[in-house]
mmCIF file of C-alpha atoms in Angstrom:
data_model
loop_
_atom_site.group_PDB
_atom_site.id
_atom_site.type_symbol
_atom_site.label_atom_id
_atom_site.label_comp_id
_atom_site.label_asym_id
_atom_site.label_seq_id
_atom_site.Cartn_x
_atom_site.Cartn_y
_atom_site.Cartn_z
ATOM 1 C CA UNK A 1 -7.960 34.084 12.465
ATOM 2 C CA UNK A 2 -6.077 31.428 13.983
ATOM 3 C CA UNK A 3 -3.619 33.891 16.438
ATOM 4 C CA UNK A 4 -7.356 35.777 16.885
ATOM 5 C CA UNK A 5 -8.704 32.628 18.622
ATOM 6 C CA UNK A 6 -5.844 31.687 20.536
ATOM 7 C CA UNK A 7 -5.240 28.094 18.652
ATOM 8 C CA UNK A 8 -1.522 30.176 17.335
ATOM 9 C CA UNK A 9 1.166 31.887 19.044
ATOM 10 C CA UNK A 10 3.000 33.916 16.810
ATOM 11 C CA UNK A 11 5.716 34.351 19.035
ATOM 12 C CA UNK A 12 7.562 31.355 17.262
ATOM 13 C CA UNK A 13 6.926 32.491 13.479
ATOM 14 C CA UNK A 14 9.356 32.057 11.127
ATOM 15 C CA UNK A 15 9.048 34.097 7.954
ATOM 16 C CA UNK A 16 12.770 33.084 6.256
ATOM 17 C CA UNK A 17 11.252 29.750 4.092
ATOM 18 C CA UNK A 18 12.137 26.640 6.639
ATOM 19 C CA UNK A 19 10.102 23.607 5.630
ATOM 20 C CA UNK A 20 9.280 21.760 8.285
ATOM 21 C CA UNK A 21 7.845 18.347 7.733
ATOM 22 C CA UNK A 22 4.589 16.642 9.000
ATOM 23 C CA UNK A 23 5.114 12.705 9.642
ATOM 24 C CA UNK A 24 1.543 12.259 9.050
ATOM 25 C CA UNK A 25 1.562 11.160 4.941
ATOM 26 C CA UNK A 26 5.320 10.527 5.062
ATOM 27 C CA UNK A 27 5.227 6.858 2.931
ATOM 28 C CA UNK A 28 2.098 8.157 0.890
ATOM 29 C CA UNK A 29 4.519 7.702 -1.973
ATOM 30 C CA UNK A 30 4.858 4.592 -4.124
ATOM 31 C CA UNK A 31 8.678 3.410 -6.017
ATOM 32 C CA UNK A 32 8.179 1.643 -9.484
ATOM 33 C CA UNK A 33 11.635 -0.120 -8.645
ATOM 34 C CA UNK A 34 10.309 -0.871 -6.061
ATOM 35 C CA UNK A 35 7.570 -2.502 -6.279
ATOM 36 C CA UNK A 36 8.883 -4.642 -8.906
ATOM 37 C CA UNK A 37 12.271 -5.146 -6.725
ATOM 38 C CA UNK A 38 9.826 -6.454 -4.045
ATOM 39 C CA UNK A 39 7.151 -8.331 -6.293
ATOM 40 C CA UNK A 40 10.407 -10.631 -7.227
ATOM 41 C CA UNK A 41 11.128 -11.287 -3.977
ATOM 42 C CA UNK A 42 7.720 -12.080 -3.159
ATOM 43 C CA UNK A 43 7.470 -14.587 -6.513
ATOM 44 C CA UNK A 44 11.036 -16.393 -5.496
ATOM 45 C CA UNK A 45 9.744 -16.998 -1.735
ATOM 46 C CA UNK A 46 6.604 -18.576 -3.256
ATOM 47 C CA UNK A 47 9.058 -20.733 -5.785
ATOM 48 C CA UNK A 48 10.823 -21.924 -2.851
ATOM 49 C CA UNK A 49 8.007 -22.569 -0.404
ATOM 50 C CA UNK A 50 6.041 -24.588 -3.463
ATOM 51 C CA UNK A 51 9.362 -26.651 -4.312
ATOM 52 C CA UNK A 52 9.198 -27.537 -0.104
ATOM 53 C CA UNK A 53 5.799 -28.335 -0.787
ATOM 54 C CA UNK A 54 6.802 -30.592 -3.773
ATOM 55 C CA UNK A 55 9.725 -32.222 -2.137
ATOM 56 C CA UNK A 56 7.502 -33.441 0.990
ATOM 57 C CA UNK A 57 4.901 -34.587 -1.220
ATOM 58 C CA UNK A 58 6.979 -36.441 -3.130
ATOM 59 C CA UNK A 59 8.529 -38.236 0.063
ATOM 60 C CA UNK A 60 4.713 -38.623 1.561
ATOM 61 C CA UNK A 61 3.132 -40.589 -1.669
ATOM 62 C CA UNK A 62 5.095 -42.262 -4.162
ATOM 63 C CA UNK A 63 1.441 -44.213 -4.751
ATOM 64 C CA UNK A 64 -0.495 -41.338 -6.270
ATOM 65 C CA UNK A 65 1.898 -40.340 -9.244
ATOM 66 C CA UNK A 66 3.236 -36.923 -10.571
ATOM 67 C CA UNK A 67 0.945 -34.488 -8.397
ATOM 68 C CA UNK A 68 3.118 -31.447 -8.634
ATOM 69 C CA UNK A 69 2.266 -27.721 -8.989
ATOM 70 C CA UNK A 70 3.217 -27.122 -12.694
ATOM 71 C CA UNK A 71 0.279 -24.997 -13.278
ATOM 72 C CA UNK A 72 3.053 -22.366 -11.810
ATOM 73 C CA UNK A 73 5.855 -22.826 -13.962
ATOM 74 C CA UNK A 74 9.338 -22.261 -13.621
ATOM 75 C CA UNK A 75 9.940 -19.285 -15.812
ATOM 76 C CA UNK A 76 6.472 -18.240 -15.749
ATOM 77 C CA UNK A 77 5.646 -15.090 -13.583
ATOM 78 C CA UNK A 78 3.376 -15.655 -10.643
ATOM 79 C CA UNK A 79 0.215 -14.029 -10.844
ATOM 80 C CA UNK A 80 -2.328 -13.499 -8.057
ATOM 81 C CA UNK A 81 -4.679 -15.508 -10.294
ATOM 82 C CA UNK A 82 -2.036 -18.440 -10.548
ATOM 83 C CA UNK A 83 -1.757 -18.325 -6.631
ATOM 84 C CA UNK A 84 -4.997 -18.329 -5.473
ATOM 85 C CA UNK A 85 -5.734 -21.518 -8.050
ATOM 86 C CA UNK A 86 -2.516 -23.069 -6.715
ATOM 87 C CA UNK A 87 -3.922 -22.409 -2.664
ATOM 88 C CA UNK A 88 -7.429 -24.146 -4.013
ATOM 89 C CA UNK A 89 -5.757 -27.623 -5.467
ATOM 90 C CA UNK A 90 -3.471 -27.376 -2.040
ATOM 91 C CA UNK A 91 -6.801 -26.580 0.327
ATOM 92 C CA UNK A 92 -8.200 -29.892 -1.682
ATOM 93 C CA UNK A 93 -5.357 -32.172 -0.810
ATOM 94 C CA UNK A 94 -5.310 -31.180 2.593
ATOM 95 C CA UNK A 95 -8.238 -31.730 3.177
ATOM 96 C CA UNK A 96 -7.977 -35.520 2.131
ATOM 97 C CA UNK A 97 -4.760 -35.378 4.505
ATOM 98 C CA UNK A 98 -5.814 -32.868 7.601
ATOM 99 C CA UNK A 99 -2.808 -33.611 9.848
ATOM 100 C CA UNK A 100 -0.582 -32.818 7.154
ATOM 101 C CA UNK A 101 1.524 -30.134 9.200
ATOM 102 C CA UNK A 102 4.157 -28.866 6.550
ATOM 103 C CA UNK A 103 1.475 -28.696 3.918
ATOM 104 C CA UNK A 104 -1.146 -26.596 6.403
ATOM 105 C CA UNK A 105 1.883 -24.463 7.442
ATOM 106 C CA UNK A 106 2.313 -23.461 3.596
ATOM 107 C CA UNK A 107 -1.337 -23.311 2.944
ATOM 108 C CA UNK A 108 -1.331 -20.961 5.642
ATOM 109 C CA UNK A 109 1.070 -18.800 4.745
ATOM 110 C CA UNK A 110 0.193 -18.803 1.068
ATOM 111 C CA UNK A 111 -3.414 -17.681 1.863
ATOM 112 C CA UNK A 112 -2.629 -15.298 4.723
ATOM 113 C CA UNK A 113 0.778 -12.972 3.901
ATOM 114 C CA UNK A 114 2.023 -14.345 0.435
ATOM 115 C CA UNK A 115 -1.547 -13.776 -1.274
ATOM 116 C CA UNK A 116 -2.513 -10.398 -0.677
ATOM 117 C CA UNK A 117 1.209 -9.036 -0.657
ATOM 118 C CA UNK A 118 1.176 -10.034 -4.547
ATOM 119 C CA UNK A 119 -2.482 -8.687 -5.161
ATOM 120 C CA UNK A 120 -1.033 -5.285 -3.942
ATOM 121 C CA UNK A 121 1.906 -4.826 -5.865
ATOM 122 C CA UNK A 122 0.037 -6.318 -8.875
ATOM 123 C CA UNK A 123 -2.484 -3.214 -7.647
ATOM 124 C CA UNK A 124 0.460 -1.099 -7.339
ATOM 125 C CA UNK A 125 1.870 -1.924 -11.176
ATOM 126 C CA UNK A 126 -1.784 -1.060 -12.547
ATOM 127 C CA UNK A 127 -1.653 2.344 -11.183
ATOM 128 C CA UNK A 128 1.526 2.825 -12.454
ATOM 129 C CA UNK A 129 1.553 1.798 -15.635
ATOM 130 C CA UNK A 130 4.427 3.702 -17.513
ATOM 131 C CA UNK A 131 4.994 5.971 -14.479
ATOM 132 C CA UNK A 132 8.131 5.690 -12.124
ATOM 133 C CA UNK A 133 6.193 6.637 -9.074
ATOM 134 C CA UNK A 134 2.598 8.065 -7.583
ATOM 135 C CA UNK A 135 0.916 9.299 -4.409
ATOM 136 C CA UNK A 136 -1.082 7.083 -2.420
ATOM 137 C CA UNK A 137 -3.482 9.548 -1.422
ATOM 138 C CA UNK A 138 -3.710 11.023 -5.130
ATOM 139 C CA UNK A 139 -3.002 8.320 -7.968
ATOM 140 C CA UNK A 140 -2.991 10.675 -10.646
ATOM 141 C CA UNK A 141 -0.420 13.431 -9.131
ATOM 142 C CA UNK A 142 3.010 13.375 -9.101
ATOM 143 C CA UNK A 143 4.609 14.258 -5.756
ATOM 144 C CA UNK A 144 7.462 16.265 -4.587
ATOM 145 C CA UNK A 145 9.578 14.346 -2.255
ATOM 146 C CA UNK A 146 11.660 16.759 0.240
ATOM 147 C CA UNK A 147 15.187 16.182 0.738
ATOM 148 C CA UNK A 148 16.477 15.543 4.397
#
């Protein structure tokens, strides 16, 4: 039908079983490893930037007492839940203190790339679940991968 209509030559037809490769759906695949690799990451840069967060605070107001994030823990893992709670209290205090740079540069960052990176690989680990891998496009298949 499709050398019929003109839309196929089939001067360059191959019948000897070469694969060749669209780039369309080429990362349709998701990595168990990693997506827990980089869900680590992602829970150690928000560690850090909350302990920057802490230090500053501490140096800004000695007057108002112990007002540190410990609703995070240290060994506790850092869920989506946790983190948007944690962006609320910080939201609050700035906006008692508004030209609080450091603190609106976190809030910031938090809220706009730290947040919804950890809501998809929590997304990611549901679909999962025991698997090592899925398709994006189908969550329930397994894929075949071709090698290079």
């Amino acid at each position: 039908f499709l050398a019929e209509e003109k839309y196929v030559k089939l001067e360059h037809y191959f019948v000897d079983g070469t694969k060749i490769e669209a780039n369309a759906n080429r990362y349709t695949f998701v990595w168990g490893k990693a997506v827990v690799k980089h869900k680590a990451k992602l829970q150690e840069k928000v560690k850090t930037l909350f302990a920057t967060i802490e230090e500053t605070e501490k140096q800004e107001e000695r007057e108002h007492g112990n007002q540190d994030l410990g609703e995070l823990g240290e060994a506790a893992e850092i869920t989506s839940e946790k983190l948007e709670t944690a962006v609320k209290k910080l939201e609050e205090r700035l906006q008692e203190k508004p030209k609080d740079k450091p603190l609106k540069k976190a809030v910031r960052a938090l809220r706009k790339e730290l947040l919804p990176r950890l809501q998809k690989y929590e997304e990611h680990q549901t679909v999962l679940g025991d698997r090592n891998s899925y398709s994006k496009t189908d969550k329930d298949a397994t894929f075949m991968r071709m090698k290079e």
